[in-house]
JSON list of C-alpha atoms in Angstrom, two decimals:
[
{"chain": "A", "resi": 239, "resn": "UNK", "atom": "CA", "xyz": [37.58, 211.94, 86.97]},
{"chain": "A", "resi": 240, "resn": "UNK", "atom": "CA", "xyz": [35.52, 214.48, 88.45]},
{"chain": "A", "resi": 241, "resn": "UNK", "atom": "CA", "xyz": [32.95, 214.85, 91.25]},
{"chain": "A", "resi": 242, "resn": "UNK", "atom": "CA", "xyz": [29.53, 214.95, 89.56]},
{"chain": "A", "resi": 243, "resn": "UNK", "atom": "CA", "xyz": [27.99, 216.60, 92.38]},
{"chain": "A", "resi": 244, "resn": "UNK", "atom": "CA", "xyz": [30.15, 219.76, 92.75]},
{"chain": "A", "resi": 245, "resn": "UNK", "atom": "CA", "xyz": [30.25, 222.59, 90.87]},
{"chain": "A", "resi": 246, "resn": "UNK", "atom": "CA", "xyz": [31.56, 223.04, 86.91]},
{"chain": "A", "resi": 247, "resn": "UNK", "atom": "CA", "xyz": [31.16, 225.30, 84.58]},
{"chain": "A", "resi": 248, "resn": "UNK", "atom": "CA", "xyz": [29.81, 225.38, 80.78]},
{"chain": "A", "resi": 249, "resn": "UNK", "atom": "CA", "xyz": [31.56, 226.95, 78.57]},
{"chain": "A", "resi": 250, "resn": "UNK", "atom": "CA", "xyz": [30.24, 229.20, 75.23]},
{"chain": "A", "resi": 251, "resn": "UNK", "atom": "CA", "xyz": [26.73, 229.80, 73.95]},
{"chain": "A", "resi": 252, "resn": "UNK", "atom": "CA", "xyz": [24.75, 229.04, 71.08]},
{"chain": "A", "resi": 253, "resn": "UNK", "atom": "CA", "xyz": [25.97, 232.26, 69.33]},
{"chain": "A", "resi": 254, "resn": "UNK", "atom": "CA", "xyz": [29.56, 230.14, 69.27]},
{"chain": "A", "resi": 255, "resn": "UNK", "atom": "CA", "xyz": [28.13, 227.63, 67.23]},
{"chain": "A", "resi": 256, "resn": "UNK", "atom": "CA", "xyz": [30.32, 226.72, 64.18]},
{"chain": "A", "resi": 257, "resn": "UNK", "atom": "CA", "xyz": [29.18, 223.11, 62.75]},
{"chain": "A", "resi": 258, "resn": "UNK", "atom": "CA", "xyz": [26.93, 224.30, 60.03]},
{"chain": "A", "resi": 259, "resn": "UNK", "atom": "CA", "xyz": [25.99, 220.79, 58.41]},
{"chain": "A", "resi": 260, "resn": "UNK", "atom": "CA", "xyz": [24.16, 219.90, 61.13]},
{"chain": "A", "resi": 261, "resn": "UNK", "atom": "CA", "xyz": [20.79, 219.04, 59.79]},
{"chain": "A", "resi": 262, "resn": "UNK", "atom": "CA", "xyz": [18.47, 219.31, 63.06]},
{"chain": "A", "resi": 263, "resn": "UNK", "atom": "CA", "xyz": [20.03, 222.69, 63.94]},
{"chain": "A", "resi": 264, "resn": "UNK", "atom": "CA", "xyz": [18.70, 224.34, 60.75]},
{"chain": "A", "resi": 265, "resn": "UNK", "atom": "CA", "xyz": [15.00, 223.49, 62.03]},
{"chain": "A", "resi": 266, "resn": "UNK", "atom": "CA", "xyz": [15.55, 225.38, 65.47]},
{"chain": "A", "resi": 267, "resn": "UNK", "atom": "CA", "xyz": [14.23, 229.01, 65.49]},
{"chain": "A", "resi": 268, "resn": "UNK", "atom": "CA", "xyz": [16.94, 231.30, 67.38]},
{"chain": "A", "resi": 269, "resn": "UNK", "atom": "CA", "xyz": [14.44, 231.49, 70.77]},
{"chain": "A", "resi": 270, "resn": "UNK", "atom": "CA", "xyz": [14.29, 227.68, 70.67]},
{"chain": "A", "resi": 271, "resn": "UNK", "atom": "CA", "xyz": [18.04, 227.89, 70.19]},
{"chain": "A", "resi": 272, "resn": "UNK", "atom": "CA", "xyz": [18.20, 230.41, 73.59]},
{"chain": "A", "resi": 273, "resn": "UNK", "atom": "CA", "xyz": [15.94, 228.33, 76.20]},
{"chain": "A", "resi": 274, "resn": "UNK", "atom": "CA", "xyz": [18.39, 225.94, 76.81]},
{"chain": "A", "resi": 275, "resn": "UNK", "atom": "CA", "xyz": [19.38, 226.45, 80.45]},
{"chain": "A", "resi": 276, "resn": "UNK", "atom": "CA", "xyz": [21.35, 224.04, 82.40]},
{"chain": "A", "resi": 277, "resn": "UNK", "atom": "CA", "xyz": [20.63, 224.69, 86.36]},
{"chain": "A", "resi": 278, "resn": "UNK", "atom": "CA", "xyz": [23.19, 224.13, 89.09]},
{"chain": "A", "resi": 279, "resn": "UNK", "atom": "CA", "xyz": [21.43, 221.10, 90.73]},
{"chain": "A", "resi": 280, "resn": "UNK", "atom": "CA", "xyz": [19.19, 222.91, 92.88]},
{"chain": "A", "resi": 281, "resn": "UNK", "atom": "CA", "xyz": [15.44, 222.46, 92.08]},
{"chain": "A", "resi": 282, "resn": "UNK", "atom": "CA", "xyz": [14.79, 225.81, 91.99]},
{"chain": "A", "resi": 283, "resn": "UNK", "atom": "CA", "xyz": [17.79, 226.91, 89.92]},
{"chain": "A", "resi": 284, "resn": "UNK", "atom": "CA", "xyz": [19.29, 229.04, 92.61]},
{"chain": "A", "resi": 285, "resn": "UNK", "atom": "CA", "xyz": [21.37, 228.42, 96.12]},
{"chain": "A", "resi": 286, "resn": "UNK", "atom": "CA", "xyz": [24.43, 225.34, 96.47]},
{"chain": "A", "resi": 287, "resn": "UNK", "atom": "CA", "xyz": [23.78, 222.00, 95.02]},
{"chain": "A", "resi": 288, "resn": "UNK", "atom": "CA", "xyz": [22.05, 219.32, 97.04]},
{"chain": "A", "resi": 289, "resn": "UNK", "atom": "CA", "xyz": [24.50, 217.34, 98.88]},
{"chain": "A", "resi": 290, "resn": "UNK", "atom": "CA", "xyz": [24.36, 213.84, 98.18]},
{"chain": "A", "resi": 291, "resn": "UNK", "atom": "CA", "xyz": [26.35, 210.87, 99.71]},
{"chain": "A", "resi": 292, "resn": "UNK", "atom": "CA", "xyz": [28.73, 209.45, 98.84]},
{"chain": "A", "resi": 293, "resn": "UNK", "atom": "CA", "xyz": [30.06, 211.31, 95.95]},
{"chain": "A", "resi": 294, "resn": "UNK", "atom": "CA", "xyz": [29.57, 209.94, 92.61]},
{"chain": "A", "resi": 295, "resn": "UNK", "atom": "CA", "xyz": [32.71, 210.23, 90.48]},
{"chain": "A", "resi": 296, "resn": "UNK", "atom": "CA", "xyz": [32.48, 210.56, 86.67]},
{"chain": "A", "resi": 297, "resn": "UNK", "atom": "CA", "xyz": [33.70, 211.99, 83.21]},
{"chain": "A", "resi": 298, "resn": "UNK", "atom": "CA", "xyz": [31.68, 215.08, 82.36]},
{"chain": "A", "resi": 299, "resn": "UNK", "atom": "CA", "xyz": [32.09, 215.74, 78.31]},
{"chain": "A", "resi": 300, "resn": "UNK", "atom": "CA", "xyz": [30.32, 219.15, 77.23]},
{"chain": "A", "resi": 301, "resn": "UNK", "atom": "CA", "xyz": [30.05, 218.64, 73.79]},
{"chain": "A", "resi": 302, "resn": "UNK", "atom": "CA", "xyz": [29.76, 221.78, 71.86]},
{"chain": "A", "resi": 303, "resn": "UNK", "atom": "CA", "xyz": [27.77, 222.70, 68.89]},
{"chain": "A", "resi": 304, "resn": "UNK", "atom": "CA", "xyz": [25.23, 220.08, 68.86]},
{"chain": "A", "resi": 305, "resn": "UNK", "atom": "CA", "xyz": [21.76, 220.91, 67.77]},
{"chain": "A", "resi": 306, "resn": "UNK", "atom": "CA", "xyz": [18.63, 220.81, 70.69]},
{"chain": "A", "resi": 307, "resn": "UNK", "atom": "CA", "xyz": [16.92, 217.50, 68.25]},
{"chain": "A", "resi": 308, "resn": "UNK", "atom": "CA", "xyz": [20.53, 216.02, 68.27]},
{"chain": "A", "resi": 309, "resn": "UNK", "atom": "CA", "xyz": [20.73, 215.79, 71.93]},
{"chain": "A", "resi": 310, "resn": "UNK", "atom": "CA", "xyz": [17.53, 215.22, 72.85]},
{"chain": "A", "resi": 311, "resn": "UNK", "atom": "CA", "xyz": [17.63, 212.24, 70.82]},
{"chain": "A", "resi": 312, "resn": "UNK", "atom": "CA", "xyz": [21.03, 211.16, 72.18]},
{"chain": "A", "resi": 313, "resn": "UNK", "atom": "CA", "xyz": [19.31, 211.45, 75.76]},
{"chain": "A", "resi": 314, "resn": "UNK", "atom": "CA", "xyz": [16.40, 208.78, 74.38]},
{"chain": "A", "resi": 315, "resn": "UNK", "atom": "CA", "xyz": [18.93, 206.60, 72.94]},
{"chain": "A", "resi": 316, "resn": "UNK", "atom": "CA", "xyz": [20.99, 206.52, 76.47]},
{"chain": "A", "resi": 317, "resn": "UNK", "atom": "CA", "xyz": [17.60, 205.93, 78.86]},
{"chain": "A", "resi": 318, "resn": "UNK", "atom": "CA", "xyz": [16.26, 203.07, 76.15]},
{"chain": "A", "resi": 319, "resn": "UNK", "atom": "CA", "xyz": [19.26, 201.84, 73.92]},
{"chain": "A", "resi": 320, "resn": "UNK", "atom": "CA", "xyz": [17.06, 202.07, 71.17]},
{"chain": "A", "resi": 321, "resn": "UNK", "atom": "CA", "xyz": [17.43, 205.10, 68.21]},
{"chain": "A", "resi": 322, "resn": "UNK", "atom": "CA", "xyz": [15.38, 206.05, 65.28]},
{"chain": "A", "resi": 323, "resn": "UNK", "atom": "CA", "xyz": [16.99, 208.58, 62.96]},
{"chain": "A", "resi": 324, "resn": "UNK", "atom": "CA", "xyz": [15.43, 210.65, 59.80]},
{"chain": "A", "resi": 325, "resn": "UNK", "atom": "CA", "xyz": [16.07, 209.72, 56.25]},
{"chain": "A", "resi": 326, "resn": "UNK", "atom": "CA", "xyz": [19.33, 211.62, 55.02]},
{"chain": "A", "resi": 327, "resn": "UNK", "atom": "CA", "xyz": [18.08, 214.65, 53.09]},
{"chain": "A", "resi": 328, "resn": "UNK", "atom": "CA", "xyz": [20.10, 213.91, 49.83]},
{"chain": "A", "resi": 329, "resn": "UNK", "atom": "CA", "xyz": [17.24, 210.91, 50.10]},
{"chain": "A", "resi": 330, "resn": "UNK", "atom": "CA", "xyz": [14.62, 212.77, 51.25]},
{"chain": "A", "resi": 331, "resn": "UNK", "atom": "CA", "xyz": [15.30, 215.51, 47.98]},
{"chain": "A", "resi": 332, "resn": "UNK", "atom": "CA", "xyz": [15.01, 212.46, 45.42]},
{"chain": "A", "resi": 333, "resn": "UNK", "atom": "CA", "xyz": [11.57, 211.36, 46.86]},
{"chain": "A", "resi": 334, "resn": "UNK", "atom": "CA", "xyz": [10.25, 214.88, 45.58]},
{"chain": "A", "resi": 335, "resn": "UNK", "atom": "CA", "xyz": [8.81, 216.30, 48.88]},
{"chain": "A", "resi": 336, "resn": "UNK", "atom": "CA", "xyz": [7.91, 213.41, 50.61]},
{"chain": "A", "resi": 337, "resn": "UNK", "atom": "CA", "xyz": [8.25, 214.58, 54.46]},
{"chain": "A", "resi": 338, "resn": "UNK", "atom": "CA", "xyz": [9.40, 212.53, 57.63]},
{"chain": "A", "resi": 339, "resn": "UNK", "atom": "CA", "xyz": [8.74, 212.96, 61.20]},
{"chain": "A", "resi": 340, "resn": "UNK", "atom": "CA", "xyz": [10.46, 216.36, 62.05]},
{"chain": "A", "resi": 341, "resn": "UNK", "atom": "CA", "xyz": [11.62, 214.92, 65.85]},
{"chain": "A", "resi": 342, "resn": "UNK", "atom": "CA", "xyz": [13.84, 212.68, 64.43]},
{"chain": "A", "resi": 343, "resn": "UNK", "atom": "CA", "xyz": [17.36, 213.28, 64.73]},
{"chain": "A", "resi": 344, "resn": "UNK", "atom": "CA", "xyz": [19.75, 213.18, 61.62]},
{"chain": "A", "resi": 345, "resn": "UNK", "atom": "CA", "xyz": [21.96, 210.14, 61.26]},
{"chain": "A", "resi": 346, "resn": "UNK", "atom": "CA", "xyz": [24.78, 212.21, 60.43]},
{"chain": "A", "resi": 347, "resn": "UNK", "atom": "CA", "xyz": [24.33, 214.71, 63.30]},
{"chain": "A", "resi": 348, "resn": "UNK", "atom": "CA", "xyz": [24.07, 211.85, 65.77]},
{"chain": "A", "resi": 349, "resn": "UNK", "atom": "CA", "xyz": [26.82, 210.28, 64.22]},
{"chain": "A", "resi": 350, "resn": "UNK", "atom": "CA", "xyz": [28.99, 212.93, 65.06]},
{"chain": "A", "resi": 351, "resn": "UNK", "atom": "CA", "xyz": [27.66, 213.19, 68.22]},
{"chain": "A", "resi": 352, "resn": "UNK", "atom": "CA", "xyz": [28.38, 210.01, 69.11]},
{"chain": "A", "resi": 353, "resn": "UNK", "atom": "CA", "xyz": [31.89, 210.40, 68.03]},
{"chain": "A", "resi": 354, "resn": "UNK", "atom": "CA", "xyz": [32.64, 213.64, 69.81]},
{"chain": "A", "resi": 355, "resn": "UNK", "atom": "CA", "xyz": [31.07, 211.41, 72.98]},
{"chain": "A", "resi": 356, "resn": "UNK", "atom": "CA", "xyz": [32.82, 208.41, 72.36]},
{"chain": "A", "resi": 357, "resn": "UNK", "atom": "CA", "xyz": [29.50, 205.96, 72.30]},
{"chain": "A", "resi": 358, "resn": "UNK", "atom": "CA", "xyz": [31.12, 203.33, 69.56]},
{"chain": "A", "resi": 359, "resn": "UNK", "atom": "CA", "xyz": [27.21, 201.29, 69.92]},
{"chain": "A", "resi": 360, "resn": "UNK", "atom": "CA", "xyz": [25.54, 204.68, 68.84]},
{"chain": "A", "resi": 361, "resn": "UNK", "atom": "CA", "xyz": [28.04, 205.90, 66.51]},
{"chain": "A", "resi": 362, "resn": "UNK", "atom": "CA", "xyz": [27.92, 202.07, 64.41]},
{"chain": "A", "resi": 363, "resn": "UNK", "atom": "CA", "xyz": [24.05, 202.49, 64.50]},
{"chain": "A", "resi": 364, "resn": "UNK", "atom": "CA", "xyz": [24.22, 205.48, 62.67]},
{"chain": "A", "resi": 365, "resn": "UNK", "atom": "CA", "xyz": [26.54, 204.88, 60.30]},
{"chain": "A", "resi": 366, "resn": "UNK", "atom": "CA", "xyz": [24.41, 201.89, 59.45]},
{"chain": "A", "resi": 367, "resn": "UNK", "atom": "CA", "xyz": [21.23, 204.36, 59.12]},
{"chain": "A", "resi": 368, "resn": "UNK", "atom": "CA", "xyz": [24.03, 206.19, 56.73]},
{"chain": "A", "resi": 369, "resn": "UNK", "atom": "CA", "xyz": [24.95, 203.54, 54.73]},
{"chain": "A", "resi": 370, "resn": "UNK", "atom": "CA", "xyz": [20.91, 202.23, 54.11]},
{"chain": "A", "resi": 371, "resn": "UNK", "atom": "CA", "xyz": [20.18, 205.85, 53.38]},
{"chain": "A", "resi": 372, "resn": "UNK", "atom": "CA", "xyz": [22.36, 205.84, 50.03]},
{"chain": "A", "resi": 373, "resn": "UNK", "atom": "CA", "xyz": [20.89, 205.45, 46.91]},
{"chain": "A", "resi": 374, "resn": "UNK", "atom": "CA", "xyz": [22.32, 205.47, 43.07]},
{"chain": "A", "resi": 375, "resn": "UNK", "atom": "CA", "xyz": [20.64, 209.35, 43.21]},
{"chain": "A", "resi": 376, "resn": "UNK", "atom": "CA", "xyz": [22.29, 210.64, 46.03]},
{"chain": "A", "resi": 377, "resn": "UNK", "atom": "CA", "xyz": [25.47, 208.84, 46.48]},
{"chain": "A", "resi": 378, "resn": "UNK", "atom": "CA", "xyz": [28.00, 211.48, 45.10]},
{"chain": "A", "resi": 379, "resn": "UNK", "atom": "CA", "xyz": [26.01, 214.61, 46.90]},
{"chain": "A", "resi": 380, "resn": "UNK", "atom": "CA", "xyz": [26.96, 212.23, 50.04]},
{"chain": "A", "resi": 381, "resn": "UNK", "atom": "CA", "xyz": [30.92, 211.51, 48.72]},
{"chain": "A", "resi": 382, "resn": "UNK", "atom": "CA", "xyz": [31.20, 215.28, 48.03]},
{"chain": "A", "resi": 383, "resn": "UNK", "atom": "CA", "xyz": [29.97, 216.55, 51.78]},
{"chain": "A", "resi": 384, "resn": "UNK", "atom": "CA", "xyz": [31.95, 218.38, 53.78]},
{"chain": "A", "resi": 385, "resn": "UNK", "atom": "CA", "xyz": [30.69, 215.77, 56.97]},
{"chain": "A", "resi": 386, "resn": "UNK", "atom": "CA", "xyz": [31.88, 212.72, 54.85]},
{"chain": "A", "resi": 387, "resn": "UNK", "atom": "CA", "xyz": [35.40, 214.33, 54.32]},
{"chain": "A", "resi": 388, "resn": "UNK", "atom": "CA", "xyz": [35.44, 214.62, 58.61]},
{"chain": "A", "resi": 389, "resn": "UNK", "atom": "CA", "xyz": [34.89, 211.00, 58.54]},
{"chain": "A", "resi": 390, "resn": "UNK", "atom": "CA", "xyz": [36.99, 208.65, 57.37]},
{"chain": "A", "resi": 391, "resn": "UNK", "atom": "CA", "xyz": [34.22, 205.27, 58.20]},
{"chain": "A", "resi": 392, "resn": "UNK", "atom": "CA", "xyz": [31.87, 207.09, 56.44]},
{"chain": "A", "resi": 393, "resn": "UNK", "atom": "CA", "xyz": [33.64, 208.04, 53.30]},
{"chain": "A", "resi": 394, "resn": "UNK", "atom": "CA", "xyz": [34.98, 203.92, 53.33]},
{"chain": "A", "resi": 395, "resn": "UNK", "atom": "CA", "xyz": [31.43, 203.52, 53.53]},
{"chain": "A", "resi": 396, "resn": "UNK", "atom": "CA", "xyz": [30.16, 205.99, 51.04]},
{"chain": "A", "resi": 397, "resn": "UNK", "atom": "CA", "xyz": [32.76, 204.61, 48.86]},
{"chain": "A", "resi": 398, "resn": "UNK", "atom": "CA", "xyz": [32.10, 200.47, 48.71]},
{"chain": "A", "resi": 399, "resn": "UNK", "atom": "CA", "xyz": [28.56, 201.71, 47.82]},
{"chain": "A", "resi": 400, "resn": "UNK", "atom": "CA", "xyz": [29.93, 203.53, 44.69]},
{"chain": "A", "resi": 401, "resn": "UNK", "atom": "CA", "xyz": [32.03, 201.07, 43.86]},
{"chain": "A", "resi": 402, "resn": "UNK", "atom": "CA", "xyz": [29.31, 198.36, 44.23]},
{"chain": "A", "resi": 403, "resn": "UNK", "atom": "CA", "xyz": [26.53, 200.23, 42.15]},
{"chain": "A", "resi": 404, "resn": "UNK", "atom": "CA", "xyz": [29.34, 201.35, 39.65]},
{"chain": "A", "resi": 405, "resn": "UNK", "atom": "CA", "xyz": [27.76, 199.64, 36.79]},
{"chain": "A", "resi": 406, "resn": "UNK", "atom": "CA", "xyz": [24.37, 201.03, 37.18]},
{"chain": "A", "resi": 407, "resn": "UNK", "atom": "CA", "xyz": [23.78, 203.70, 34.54]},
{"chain": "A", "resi": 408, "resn": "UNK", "atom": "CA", "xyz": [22.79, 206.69, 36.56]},
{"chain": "A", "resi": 409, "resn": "UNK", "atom": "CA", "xyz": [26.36, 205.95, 38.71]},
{"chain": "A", "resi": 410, "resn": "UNK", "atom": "CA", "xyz": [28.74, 206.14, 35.84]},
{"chain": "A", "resi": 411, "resn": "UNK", "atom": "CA", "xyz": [26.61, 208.76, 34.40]},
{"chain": "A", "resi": 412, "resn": "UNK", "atom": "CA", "xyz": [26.54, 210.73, 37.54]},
{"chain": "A", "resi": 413, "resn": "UNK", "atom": "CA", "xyz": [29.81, 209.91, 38.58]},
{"chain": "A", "resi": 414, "resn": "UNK", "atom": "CA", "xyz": [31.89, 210.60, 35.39]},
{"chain": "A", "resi": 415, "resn": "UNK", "atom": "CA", "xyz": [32.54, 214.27, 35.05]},
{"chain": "A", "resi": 416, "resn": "UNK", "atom": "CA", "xyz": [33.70, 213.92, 38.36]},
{"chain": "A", "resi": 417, "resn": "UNK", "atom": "CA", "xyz": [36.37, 211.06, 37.59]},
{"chain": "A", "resi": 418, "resn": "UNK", "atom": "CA", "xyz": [37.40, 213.36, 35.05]},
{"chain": "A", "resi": 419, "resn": "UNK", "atom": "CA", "xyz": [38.05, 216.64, 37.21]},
{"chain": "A", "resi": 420, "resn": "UNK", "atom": "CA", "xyz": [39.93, 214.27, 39.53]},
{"chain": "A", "resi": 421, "resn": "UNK", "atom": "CA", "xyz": [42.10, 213.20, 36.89]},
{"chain": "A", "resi": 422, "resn": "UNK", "atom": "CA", "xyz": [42.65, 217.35, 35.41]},
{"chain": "A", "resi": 423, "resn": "UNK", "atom": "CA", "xyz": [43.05, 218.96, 38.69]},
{"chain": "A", "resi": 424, "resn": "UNK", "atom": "CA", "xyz": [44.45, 215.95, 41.19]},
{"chain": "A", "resi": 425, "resn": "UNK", "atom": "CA", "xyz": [43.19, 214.94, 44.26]},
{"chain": "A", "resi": 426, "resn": "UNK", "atom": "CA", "xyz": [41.67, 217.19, 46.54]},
{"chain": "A", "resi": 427, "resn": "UNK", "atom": "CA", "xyz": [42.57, 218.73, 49.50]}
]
């Protein structure tokens, strides 16, 4: 536990950003990316930190690497309790250009956000959003991301869908040639 009210630092910049399958990040232009500034309590930006009794006690998390959509939707979610997250874009490719709201935050960014943050509420709501965003089109593009192999609910997830839709022609057809790599070169790292 810390003291919320004193003085911490943040550590890194955006330049040390290293998650690069996070969705809302590739919408931010670099000076988006750079006016970001986190103050040190005093309305101004400069001097000590109000002082404010009693102290307030606290956990501060800095997650790192999280995209400016991601948190501002995270910030939404903790003020209301209430999220609404962007069609995956495996889903959004098979609709052939239909768009969606570009504020929303990506279910699998928020997901890992939620993680990372330890929100279990937040993190079930988005792998819900997940699993209603898969489709017999885009289920093996989701099975074969690097964010579902980081994720062991999702890929369970991912997974009972496959196995559920398996006799659906565009599944085995999809899914085959894969089966049989598998079964030439072994399982995966």
């Amino acid at each position: 536990m810390v003291d919320l009210d004193g003085e911490w630092e943040v550590e890194g910049s955006v330049d040390d950003y290293d998650y690069h399958e996070d969705s809302d990040l590739e919408e931010l232009e670099e000076e988006e990316m750079n006016t970001l500034h986190l103050g040190n309590g005093h309305p101004d930006g400069e001097g000590e930190p109000p002082m404010i009794s009693p102290r307030r006690m606290g956990r501060i998390c800095q997650p790192k690497n999280i995209a400016y959509k991601t948190f501002k939707g995270l910030l939404g979610y903790l003020y209301t309790e209430e999220i609404t997250l962007a069609p995956l874009k495996s889903t959004q490719i098979t609709r052939k250009g239909k768009g969606t709201a570009s504020d929303l935050s990506s279910p699998k960014s928020m997901y890992r956000l939620a993680d990372m943050i330890d929100l279990p509420t937040l993190k079930k709501t988005c792998l819900e959003a997940i699993r209603s965003g898969l489709t017999t089109d885009n289920i093996y593009t989701e099975l074969c991301s690097k964010f579902t192999s980081f994720h062991p609910e999702v890929l369970e997830a991912e997974l009972g869908f496959a196995v559920d839709h398996w006799a659906e022609t565009e599944t085995q057809r999809t899914f085959l040639p894969v089966l049989v790599l598998v079964q030439l070169l072994g399982p995966l790292p």
